[in-house]
Tab-separated table of C-alpha atoms in Angstrom:
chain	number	residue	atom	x	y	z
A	234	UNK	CA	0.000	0.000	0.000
A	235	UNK	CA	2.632	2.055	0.453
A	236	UNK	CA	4.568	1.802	-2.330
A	237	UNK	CA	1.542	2.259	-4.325
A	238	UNK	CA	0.745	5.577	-2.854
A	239	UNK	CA	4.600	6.411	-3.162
A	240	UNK	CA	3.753	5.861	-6.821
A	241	UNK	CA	1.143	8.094	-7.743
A	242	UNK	CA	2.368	11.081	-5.906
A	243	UNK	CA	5.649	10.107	-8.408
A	244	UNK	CA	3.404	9.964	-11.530
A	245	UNK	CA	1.160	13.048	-10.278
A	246	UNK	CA	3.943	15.104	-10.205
A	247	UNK	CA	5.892	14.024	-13.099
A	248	UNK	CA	2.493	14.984	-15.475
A	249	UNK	CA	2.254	18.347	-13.513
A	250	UNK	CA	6.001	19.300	-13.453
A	251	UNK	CA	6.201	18.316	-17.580
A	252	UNK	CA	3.317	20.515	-18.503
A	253	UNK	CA	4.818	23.103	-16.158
A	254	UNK	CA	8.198	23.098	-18.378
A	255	UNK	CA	7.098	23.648	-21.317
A	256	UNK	CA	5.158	26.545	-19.964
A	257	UNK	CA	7.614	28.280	-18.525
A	258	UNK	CA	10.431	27.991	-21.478
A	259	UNK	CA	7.990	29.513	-23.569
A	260	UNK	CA	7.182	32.266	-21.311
A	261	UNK	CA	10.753	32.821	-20.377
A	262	UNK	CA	11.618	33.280	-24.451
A	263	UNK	CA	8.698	35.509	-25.003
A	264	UNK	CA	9.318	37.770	-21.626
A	265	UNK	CA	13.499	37.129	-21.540
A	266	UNK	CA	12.681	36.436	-17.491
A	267	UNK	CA	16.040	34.686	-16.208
A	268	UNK	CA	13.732	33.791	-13.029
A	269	UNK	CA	11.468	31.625	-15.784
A	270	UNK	CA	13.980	30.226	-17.132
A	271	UNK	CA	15.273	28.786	-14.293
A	272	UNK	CA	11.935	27.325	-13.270
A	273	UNK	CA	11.967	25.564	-16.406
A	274	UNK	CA	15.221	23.650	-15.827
A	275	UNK	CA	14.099	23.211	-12.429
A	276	UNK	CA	10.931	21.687	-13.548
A	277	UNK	CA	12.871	19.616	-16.174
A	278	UNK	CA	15.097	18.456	-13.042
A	279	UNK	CA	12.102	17.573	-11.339
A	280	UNK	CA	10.480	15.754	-14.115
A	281	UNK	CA	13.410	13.470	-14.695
A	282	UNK	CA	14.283	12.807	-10.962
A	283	UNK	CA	10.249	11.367	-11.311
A	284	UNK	CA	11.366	9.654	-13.876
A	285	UNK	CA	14.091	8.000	-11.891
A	286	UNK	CA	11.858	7.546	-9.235
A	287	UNK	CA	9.613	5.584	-11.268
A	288	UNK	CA	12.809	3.677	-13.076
A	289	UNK	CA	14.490	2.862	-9.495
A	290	UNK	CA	11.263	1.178	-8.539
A	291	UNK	CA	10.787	-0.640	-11.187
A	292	UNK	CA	14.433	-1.864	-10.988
A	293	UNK	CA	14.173	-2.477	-6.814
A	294	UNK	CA	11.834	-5.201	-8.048
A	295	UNK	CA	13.874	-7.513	-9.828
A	296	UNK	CA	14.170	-11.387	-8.186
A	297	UNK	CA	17.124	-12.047	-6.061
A	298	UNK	CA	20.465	-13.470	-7.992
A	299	UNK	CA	23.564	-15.552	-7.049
A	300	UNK	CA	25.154	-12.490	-7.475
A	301	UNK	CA	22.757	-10.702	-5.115
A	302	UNK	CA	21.239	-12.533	-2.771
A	303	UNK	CA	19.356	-10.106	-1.033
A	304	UNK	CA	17.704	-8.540	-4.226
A	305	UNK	CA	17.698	-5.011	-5.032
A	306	UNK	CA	15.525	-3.711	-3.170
A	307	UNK	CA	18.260	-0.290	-2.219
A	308	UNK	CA	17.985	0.206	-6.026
A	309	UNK	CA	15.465	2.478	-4.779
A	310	UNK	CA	17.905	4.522	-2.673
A	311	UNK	CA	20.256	4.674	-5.216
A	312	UNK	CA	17.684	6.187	-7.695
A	313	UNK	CA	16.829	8.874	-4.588
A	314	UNK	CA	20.679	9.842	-4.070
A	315	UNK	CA	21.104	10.620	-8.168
A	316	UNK	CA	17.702	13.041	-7.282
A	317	UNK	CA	19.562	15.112	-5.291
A	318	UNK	CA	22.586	15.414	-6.856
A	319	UNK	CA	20.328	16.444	-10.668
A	320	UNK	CA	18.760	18.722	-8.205
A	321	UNK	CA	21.802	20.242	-6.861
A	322	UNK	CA	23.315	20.497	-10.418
A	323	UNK	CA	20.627	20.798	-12.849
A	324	UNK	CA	18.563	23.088	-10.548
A	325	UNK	CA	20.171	24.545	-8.213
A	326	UNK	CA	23.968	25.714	-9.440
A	327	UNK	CA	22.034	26.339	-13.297
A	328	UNK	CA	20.034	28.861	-11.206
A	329	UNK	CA	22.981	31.048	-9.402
A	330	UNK	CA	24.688	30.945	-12.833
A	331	UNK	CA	21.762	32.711	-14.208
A	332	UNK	CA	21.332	34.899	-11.376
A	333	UNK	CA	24.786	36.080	-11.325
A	334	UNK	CA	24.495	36.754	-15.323
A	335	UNK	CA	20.798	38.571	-15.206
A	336	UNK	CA	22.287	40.795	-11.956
A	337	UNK	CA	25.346	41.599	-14.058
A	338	UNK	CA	23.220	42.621	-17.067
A	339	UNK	CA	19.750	43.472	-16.138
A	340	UNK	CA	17.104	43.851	-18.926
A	341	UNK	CA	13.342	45.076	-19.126
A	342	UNK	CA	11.314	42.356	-19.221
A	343	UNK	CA	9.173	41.980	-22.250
A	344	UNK	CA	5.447	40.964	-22.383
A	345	UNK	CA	5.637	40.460	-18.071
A	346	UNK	CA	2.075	39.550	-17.930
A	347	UNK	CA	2.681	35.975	-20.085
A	348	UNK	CA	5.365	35.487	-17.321
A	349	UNK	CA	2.617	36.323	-14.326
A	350	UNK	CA	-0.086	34.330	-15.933
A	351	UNK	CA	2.082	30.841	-16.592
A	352	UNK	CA	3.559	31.273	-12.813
A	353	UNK	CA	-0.299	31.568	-11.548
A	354	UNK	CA	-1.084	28.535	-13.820
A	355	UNK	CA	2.234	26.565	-12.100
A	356	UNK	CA	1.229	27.661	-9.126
A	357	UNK	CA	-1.708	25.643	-9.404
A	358	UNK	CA	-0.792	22.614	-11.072
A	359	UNK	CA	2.257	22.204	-8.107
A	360	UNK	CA	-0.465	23.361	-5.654
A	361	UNK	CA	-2.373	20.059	-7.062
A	362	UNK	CA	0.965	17.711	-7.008
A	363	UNK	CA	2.111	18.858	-3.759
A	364	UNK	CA	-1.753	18.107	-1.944
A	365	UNK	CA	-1.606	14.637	-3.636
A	366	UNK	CA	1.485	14.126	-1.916
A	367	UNK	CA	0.325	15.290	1.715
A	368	UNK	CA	-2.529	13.015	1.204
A	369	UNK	CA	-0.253	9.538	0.906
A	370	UNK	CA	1.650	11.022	3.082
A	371	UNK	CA	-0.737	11.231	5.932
A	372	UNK	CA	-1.392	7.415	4.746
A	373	UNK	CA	1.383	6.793	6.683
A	374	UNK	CA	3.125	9.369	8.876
A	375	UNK	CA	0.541	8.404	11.936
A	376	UNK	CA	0.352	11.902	13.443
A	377	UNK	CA	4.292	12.887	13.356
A	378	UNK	CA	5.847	16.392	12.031
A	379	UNK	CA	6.715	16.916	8.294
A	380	UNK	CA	10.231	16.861	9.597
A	381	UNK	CA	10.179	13.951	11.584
A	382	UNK	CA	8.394	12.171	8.948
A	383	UNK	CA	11.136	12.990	6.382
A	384	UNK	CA	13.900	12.153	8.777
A	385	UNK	CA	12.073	8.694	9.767
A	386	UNK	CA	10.698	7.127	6.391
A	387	UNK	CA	12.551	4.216	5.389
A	388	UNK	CA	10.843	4.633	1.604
A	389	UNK	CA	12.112	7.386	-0.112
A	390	UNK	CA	10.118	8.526	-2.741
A	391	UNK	CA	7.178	10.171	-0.392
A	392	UNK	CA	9.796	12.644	1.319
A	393	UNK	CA	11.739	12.943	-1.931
A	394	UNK	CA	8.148	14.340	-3.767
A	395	UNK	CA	7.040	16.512	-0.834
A	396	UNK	CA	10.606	18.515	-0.647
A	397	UNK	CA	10.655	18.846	-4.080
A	398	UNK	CA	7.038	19.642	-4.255
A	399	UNK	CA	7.072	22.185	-1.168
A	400	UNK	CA	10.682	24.213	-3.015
A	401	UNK	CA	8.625	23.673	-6.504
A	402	UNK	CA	5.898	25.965	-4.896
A	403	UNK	CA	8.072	28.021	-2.756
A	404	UNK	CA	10.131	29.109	-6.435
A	405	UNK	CA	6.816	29.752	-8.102
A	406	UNK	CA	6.493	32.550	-4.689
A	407	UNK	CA	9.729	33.830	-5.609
A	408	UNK	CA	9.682	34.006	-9.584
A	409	UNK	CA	6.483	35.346	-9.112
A	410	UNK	CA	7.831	38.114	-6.403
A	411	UNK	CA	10.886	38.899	-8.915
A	412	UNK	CA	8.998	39.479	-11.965
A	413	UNK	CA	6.241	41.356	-10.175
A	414	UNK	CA	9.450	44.233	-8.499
A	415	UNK	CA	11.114	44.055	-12.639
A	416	UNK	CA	7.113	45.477	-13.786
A	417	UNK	CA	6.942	47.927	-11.093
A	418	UNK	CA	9.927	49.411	-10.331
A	419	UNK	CA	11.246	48.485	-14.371
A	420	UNK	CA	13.963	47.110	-13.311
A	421	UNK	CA	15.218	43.379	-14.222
A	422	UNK	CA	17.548	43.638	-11.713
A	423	UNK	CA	15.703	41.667	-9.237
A	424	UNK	CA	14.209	39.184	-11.318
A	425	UNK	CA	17.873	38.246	-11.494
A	426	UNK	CA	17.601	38.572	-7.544
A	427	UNK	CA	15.498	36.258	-7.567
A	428	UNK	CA	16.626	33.601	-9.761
A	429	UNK	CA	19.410	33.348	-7.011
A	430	UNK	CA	16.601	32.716	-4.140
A	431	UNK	CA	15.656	30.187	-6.599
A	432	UNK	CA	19.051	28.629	-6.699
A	433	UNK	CA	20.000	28.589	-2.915
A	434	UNK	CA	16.653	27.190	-2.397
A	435	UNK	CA	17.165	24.444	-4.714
A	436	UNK	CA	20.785	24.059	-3.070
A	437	UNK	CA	19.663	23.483	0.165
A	438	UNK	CA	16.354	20.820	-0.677
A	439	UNK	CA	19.132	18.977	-2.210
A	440	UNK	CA	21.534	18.744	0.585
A	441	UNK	CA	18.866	17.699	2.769
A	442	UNK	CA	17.871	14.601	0.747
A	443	UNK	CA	21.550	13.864	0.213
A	444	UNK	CA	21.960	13.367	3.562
A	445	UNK	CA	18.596	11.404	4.560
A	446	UNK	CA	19.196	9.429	1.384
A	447	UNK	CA	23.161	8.690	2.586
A	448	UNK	CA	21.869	7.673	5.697
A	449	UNK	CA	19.785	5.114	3.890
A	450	UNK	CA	22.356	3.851	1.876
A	451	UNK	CA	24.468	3.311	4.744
A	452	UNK	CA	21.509	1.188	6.041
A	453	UNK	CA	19.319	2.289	8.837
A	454	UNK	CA	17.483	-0.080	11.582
A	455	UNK	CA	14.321	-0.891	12.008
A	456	UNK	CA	12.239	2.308	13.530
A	457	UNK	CA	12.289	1.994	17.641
A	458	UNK	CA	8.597	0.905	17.366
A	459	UNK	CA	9.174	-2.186	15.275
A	460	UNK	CA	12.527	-3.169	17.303
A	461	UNK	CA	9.840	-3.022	20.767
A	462	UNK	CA	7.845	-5.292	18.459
A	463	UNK	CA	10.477	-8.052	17.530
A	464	UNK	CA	11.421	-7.743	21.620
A	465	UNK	CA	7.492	-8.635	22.166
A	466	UNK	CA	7.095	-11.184	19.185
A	467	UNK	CA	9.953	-12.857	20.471
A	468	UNK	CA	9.946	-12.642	24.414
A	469	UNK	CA	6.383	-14.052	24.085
A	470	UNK	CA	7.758	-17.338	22.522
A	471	UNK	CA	7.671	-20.468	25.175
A	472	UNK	CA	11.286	-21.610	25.219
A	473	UNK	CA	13.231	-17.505	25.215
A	474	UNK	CA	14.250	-16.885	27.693
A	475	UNK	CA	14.991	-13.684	26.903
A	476	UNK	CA	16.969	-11.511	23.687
A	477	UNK	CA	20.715	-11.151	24.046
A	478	UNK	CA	20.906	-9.093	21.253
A	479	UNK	CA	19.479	-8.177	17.944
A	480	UNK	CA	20.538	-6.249	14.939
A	481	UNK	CA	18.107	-4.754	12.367
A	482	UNK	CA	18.872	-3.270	9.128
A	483	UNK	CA	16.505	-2.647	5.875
A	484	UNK	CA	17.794	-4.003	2.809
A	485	UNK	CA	15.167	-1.521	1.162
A	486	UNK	CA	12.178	0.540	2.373
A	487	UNK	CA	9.799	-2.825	3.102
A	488	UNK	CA	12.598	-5.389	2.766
A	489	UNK	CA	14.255	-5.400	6.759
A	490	UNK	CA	16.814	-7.826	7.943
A	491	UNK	CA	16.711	-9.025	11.296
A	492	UNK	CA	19.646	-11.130	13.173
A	493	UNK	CA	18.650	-12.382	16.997
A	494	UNK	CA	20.630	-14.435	19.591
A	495	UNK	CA	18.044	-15.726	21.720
A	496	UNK	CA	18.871	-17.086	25.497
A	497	UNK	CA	16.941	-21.254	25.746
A	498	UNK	CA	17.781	-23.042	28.828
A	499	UNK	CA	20.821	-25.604	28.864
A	500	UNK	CA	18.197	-28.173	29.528
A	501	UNK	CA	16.749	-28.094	26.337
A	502	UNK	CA	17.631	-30.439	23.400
A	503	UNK	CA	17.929	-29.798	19.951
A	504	UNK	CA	14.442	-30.974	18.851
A	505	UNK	CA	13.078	-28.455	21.451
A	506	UNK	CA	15.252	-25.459	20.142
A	507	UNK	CA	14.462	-26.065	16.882
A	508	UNK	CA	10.916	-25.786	17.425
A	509	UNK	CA	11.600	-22.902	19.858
A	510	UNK	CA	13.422	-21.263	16.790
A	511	UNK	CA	10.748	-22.051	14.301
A	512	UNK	CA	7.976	-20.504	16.559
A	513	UNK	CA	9.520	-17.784	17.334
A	514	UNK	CA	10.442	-16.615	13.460
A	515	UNK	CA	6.699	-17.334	13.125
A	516	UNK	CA	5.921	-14.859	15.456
A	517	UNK	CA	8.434	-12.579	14.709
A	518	UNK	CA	7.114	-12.544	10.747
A	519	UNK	CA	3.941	-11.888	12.240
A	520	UNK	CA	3.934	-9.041	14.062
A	521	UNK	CA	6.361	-7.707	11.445
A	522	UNK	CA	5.445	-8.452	8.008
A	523	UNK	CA	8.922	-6.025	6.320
A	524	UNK	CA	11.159	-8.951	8.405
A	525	UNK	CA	11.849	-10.684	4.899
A	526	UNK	CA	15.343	-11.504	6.027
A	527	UNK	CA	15.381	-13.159	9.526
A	528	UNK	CA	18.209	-15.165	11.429
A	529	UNK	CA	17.744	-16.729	15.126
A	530	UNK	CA	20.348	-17.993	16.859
A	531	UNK	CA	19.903	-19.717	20.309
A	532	UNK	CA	22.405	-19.739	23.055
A	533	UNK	CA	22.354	-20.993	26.546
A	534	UNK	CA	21.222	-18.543	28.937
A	535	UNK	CA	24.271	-18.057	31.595
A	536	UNK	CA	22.514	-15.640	33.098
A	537	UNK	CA	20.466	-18.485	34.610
A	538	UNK	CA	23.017	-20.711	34.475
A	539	UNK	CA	25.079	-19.010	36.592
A	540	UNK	CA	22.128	-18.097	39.140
């Protein structure tokens, strides 16, 4: 369910932000705005990190190999890091270069009002994207912050849409703000001034993600909730004593590995552990459906022992 809403936030915004483009190139080479034309590179970044989205999905998919055992599930991740850093380039640093050359040669903006009318229009369609995205977002978030929501999701592309989304609309504010100062004060000085809001902006949402999306890579547990859950599942098992220690790590947003050493009592014989083991993964699986990966390991309890 999850991945499903993940997906049509994806496709909602891909349609919106490739309608968008072509809007704004046209406007920008009718009114010579720089601020439009770097909201139409940063909706063409935008429409092909969807696009990777979308690819790195499809790709996570794929059936396990010899070669990779574990499937490919962090495709997705990987797909999420090359966001940011099209963002960062294709967005962002296009967007200071284009500042810095509009507020080194300012020029009177031609035909503003096309400009005004296709940022309204933008406005509007991201408005649209960005409230689809809110909506699967609050699928899943259970009550939390934005920020804690981006900082905690183990899927990527619902936090990758809404930042891009949310900066989308933000620019829109901003080219809008720049071109309406060029037609009052006739001055196309801050249009360029704006551009460069435009930039940083885009600079910074692609940071951010870098990091999360790093942090991912790396491999991140299993959220605090679902590691209480395991220690329930598996305490609740006749024959554990108790968890010595566990290790959790997702192999992809719903693909988590678990490794336990479980404590059985030096009375017990191998048929007994074995079906100790057994019940307990059952359980385990259970309460935790994303455990695809999951590795008990029984060891005498010397805690007791030594009592």
């Amino acid at each position: 369910m999850a991945a499903e809403g993940s997906t049509k936030a994806v496709v909602t915004a891909l349609a919106a932000n490739l309608g968008i483009a072509i809007s704004k190139f046209v406007a920008a080479a009718i009114t010579g705005s720089a601020s439009m034309l770097a909201e139409g590179v940063h909706s063409v970044a935008d429409s092909t990190n969807q696009a990777l989205l979308l690819v790195g999905g499809k790709r996570a998919r794929r059936t396990p190999t010899a070669l990779h055992p574990f499937g490919y599930a962090r495709e997705r991740y990987i797909y999420a890091f090359l966001v940011a850093i099209i963002l960062f380039t294709l967005g962002g640093l296009y967007a200071l270069y284009e500042s810095w050359h509009k507020i080194s040669h300012p020029q009177e903006l031609s035909s503003p009002l096309i400009a005004v009318a296709v940022l309204l229009i933008a406005m509007a369609l991201e408005g649209y994207a960005l409230r689809t995205a809110v909506a699967e977002a609050n699928r899943t978030r259970n009550g939390q912050g934005w920020i804690a929501f981006v900082r905690r999701a183990r899927a990527p592309e619902l936090p990758v849409i809404l930042l891009e989304d949310a900066g989308a609309l933000l620019g829109l504010v901003l080219a809008l703000l720049g071109v309406g100062l060029s037609i009052i004060t006739g001055n196309g000085i801050f249009d360029g001034i704006a551009t460069g809001c435009i930039g940083l902006l885009l600079v910074s949402i692609a940071v951010i993600l870098a990091t999360e999306i790093k942090s991912l890579l790396i491999g991140e547990s299993a959220l605090p909730e679902e590691v209480a859950a395991i220690h329930t599942a598996l305490l609740s098992t006749p024959g554990v004593d108790r968890v010595i220690h566990l290790r959790t790590m997702h192999l992809g947003p719903e693909d988590l590995l678990v490794a336990v050493k479980i404590a059985v009592d030096a009375t017990d014989n191998g048929a007994s552990i074995a079906a100790t083991i057994d019940d307990a993964e059952a359980r385990l699986r259970q309460a935790l459906p994303a455990a695809r990966v999951v590795y008990l390991e029984p060891d005498i309890d010397r805690v007791t022992v030594t009592a």
